[in-house]
PDB file of C-alpha atoms in Angstrom:
ATOM      1  CA  UNK A   1     -26.978  57.811 -72.376  1.00  0.00           C
ATOM      2  CA  UNK A   2     -25.438  54.347 -72.584  1.00  0.00           C
ATOM      3  CA  UNK A   3     -21.831  53.977 -71.608  1.00  0.00           C
ATOM      4  CA  UNK A   4     -19.856  50.878 -72.466  1.00  0.00           C
ATOM      5  CA  UNK A   5     -17.534  49.487 -69.880  1.00  0.00           C
ATOM      6  CA  UNK A   6     -14.119  48.730 -71.245  1.00  0.00           C
ATOM      7  CA  UNK A   7     -12.849  45.290 -70.360  1.00  0.00           C
ATOM      8  CA  UNK A   8     -10.357  45.228 -67.514  1.00  0.00           C
ATOM      9  CA  UNK A   9      -7.243  43.529 -68.809  1.00  0.00           C
ATOM     10  CA  UNK A  10      -3.932  43.186 -66.975  1.00  0.00           C
ATOM     11  CA  UNK A  11      -0.687  42.069 -68.617  1.00  0.00           C
ATOM     12  CA  UNK A  12       2.324  41.140 -66.480  1.00  0.00           C
ATOM     13  CA  UNK A  13       5.344  40.831 -68.779  1.00  0.00           C
ATOM     14  CA  UNK A  14       8.756  42.479 -68.668  1.00  0.00           C
ATOM     15  CA  UNK A  15       9.114  43.004 -72.420  1.00  0.00           C
ATOM     16  CA  UNK A  16       6.024  42.153 -74.428  1.00  0.00           C
ATOM     17  CA  UNK A  17       2.822  44.097 -74.999  1.00  0.00           C
ATOM     18  CA  UNK A  18      -0.428  43.544 -76.861  1.00  0.00           C
ATOM     19  CA  UNK A  19       0.373  43.924 -80.537  1.00  0.00           C
ATOM     20  CA  UNK A  20      -3.244  44.680 -81.426  1.00  0.00           C
ATOM     21  CA  UNK A  21      -3.204  47.861 -79.340  1.00  0.00           C
ATOM     22  CA  UNK A  22      -5.877  46.775 -76.864  1.00  0.00           C
ATOM     23  CA  UNK A  23      -6.096  48.797 -73.687  1.00  0.00           C
ATOM     24  CA  UNK A  24      -4.524  47.050 -70.729  1.00  0.00           C
ATOM     25  CA  UNK A  25      -2.857  47.763 -67.438  1.00  0.00           C
ATOM     26  CA  UNK A  26       0.738  46.652 -67.991  1.00  0.00           C
ATOM     27  CA  UNK A  27       3.087  45.623 -65.194  1.00  0.00           C
ATOM     28  CA  UNK A  28       6.738  45.020 -66.033  1.00  0.00           C
ATOM     29  CA  UNK A  29       7.798  43.447 -62.699  1.00  0.00           C
ATOM     30  CA  UNK A  30       6.215  41.116 -60.166  1.00  0.00           C
ATOM     31  CA  UNK A  31       6.045  43.978 -57.652  1.00  0.00           C
ATOM     32  CA  UNK A  32       4.153  46.111 -60.180  1.00  0.00           C
ATOM     33  CA  UNK A  33       1.880  43.133 -60.904  1.00  0.00           C
ATOM     34  CA  UNK A  34       1.045  42.759 -57.218  1.00  0.00           C
ATOM     35  CA  UNK A  35       0.331  46.507 -57.070  1.00  0.00           C
ATOM     36  CA  UNK A  36      -1.994  46.376 -60.094  1.00  0.00           C
ATOM     37  CA  UNK A  37      -3.905  43.461 -58.568  1.00  0.00           C
ATOM     38  CA  UNK A  38      -4.265  45.377 -55.298  1.00  0.00           C
ATOM     39  CA  UNK A  39      -5.686  48.378 -57.183  1.00  0.00           C
ATOM     40  CA  UNK A  40      -8.252  46.129 -58.871  1.00  0.00           C
ATOM     41  CA  UNK A  41      -9.247  44.190 -55.751  1.00  0.00           C
ATOM     42  CA  UNK A  42     -13.013  43.878 -55.634  1.00  0.00           C
ATOM     43  CA  UNK A  43     -13.385  44.603 -59.359  1.00  0.00           C
ATOM     44  CA  UNK A  44     -13.786  42.068 -62.122  1.00  0.00           C
ATOM     45  CA  UNK A  45     -10.761  41.506 -64.328  1.00  0.00           C
ATOM     46  CA  UNK A  46     -11.838  40.140 -67.683  1.00  0.00           C
ATOM     47  CA  UNK A  47      -8.353  38.881 -68.504  1.00  0.00           C
ATOM     48  CA  UNK A  48      -5.066  38.463 -66.658  1.00  0.00           C
ATOM     49  CA  UNK A  49      -2.064  37.655 -68.850  1.00  0.00           C
ATOM     50  CA  UNK A  50       0.997  36.215 -67.094  1.00  0.00           C
ATOM     51  CA  UNK A  51       4.563  35.671 -68.237  1.00  0.00           C
ATOM     52  CA  UNK A  52       6.812  33.509 -66.054  1.00  0.00           C
ATOM     53  CA  UNK A  53      10.255  35.097 -66.384  1.00  0.00           C
ATOM     54  CA  UNK A  54      10.258  38.841 -65.743  1.00  0.00           C
ATOM     55  CA  UNK A  55      13.914  39.688 -66.197  1.00  0.00           C
ATOM     56  CA  UNK A  56      16.949  39.337 -63.950  1.00  0.00           C
ATOM     57  CA  UNK A  57      15.906  37.177 -60.973  1.00  0.00           C
ATOM     58  CA  UNK A  58      12.254  38.279 -61.049  1.00  0.00           C
ATOM     59  CA  UNK A  59       9.452  35.811 -61.807  1.00  0.00           C
ATOM     60  CA  UNK A  60       5.667  35.833 -61.720  1.00  0.00           C
ATOM     61  CA  UNK A  61       5.533  33.867 -58.451  1.00  0.00           C
ATOM     62  CA  UNK A  62       4.816  36.823 -56.126  1.00  0.00           C
ATOM     63  CA  UNK A  63       1.731  37.557 -58.278  1.00  0.00           C
ATOM     64  CA  UNK A  64       0.669  33.897 -58.245  1.00  0.00           C
ATOM     65  CA  UNK A  65       1.087  33.821 -54.462  1.00  0.00           C
ATOM     66  CA  UNK A  66      -1.248  36.813 -54.068  1.00  0.00           C
ATOM     67  CA  UNK A  67      -3.874  35.007 -56.167  1.00  0.00           C
ATOM     68  CA  UNK A  68      -3.406  31.776 -54.201  1.00  0.00           C
ATOM     69  CA  UNK A  69      -3.595  33.521 -50.828  1.00  0.00           C
ATOM     70  CA  UNK A  70      -6.817  35.294 -51.811  1.00  0.00           C
ATOM     71  CA  UNK A  71      -8.393  31.978 -52.825  1.00  0.00           C
ATOM     72  CA  UNK A  72      -7.121  30.260 -49.670  1.00  0.00           C
ATOM     73  CA  UNK A  73      -8.795  32.985 -47.608  1.00  0.00           C
ATOM     74  CA  UNK A  74     -11.998  32.290 -49.583  1.00  0.00           C
ATOM     75  CA  UNK A  75     -11.934  35.651 -51.370  1.00  0.00           C
ATOM     76  CA  UNK A  76     -10.421  34.811 -54.764  1.00  0.00           C
ATOM     77  CA  UNK A  77      -9.944  37.543 -57.320  1.00  0.00           C
ATOM     78  CA  UNK A  78     -12.808  37.816 -59.810  1.00  0.00           C
ATOM     79  CA  UNK A  79     -10.997  36.999 -63.046  1.00  0.00           C
ATOM     80  CA  UNK A  80     -12.676  35.800 -66.231  1.00  0.00           C
ATOM     81  CA  UNK A  81      -9.632  34.038 -67.676  1.00  0.00           C
ATOM     82  CA  UNK A  82      -5.976  33.850 -66.687  1.00  0.00           C
ATOM     83  CA  UNK A  83      -3.845  33.448 -69.816  1.00  0.00           C
ATOM     84  CA  UNK A  84      -0.332  32.103 -69.308  1.00  0.00           C
ATOM     85  CA  UNK A  85       1.696  33.233 -72.307  1.00  0.00           C
ATOM     86  CA  UNK A  86       5.170  32.339 -71.051  1.00  0.00           C
ATOM     87  CA  UNK A  87       7.788  30.913 -73.398  1.00  0.00           C
ATOM     88  CA  UNK A  88       9.051  28.858 -70.424  1.00  0.00           C
ATOM     89  CA  UNK A  89       7.054  25.594 -70.735  1.00  0.00           C
ATOM     90  CA  UNK A  90       7.927  24.224 -67.282  1.00  0.00           C
ATOM     91  CA  UNK A  91       7.218  27.547 -65.590  1.00  0.00           C
ATOM     92  CA  UNK A  92       3.951  27.986 -67.501  1.00  0.00           C
ATOM     93  CA  UNK A  93       2.742  24.524 -66.487  1.00  0.00           C
ATOM     94  CA  UNK A  94       3.499  25.204 -62.804  1.00  0.00           C
ATOM     95  CA  UNK A  95       1.581  28.500 -62.936  1.00  0.00           C
ATOM     96  CA  UNK A  96      -1.416  26.822 -64.543  1.00  0.00           C
ATOM     97  CA  UNK A  97      -1.421  23.951 -62.053  1.00  0.00           C
ATOM     98  CA  UNK A  98      -1.166  26.284 -59.064  1.00  0.00           C
ATOM     99  CA  UNK A  99      -3.978  28.572 -60.188  1.00  0.00           C
ATOM    100  CA  UNK A 100      -6.301  25.789 -61.357  1.00  0.00           C
ATOM    101  CA  UNK A 101      -5.922  24.177 -57.954  1.00  0.00           C
ATOM    102  CA  UNK A 102      -7.537  27.299 -56.477  1.00  0.00           C
ATOM    103  CA  UNK A 103     -10.372  27.401 -58.985  1.00  0.00           C
ATOM    104  CA  UNK A 104      -9.131  30.056 -61.386  1.00  0.00           C
ATOM    105  CA  UNK A 105     -10.031  29.579 -65.074  1.00  0.00           C
ATOM    106  CA  UNK A 106      -6.622  29.250 -66.733  1.00  0.00           C
ATOM    107  CA  UNK A 107      -5.633  28.813 -70.378  1.00  0.00           C
ATOM    108  CA  UNK A 108      -2.290  28.335 -72.045  1.00  0.00           C
ATOM    109  CA  UNK A 109      -1.530  31.146 -74.470  1.00  0.00           C
ATOM    110  CA  UNK A 110       2.070  30.255 -75.300  1.00  0.00           C
ATOM    111  CA  UNK A 111       2.886  31.611 -78.734  1.00  0.00           C
ATOM    112  CA  UNK A 112      -0.211  33.821 -78.737  1.00  0.00           C
ATOM    113  CA  UNK A 113      -0.303  36.227 -81.675  1.00  0.00           C
ATOM    114  CA  UNK A 114      -1.849  38.829 -79.348  1.00  0.00           C
ATOM    115  CA  UNK A 115       1.313  39.351 -77.300  1.00  0.00           C
ATOM    116  CA  UNK A 116       4.644  40.335 -78.817  1.00  0.00           C
ATOM    117  CA  UNK A 117       7.580  42.696 -78.874  1.00  0.00           C
ATOM    118  CA  UNK A 118       6.848  46.216 -80.041  1.00  0.00           C
ATOM    119  CA  UNK A 119       9.348  48.577 -81.605  1.00  0.00           C
ATOM    120  CA  UNK A 120       8.880  50.996 -78.710  1.00  0.00           C
ATOM    121  CA  UNK A 121       8.887  49.971 -75.052  1.00  0.00           C
ATOM    122  CA  UNK A 122       5.921  50.957 -72.858  1.00  0.00           C
TER     123      UNK A 122
END
């Protein structure tokens, strides 16, 4: 019997979801994003989608710091691609610069048709 492994996808965004219905672990706060990363430590993540502004005073920076610290300690997370889909251009650029510095494969996904606001919240 052949079993297919579903891709491991994590989305950190306070409001948006995948509009195409793909399966993903969704974190709505930076604290939840850090927790999801911790649960997936040692496993390959195919995609990590990051928004910059996560509502109120929360931002993605605690998540970015976890990724940076892991790389600094020479045990980076195994992530295929980090997509930065933030509508905050300055914040998105800082995220991409920080993660590229540590060797993560990062792409801008601002305005991506894959991520949007759904009628119902998760």
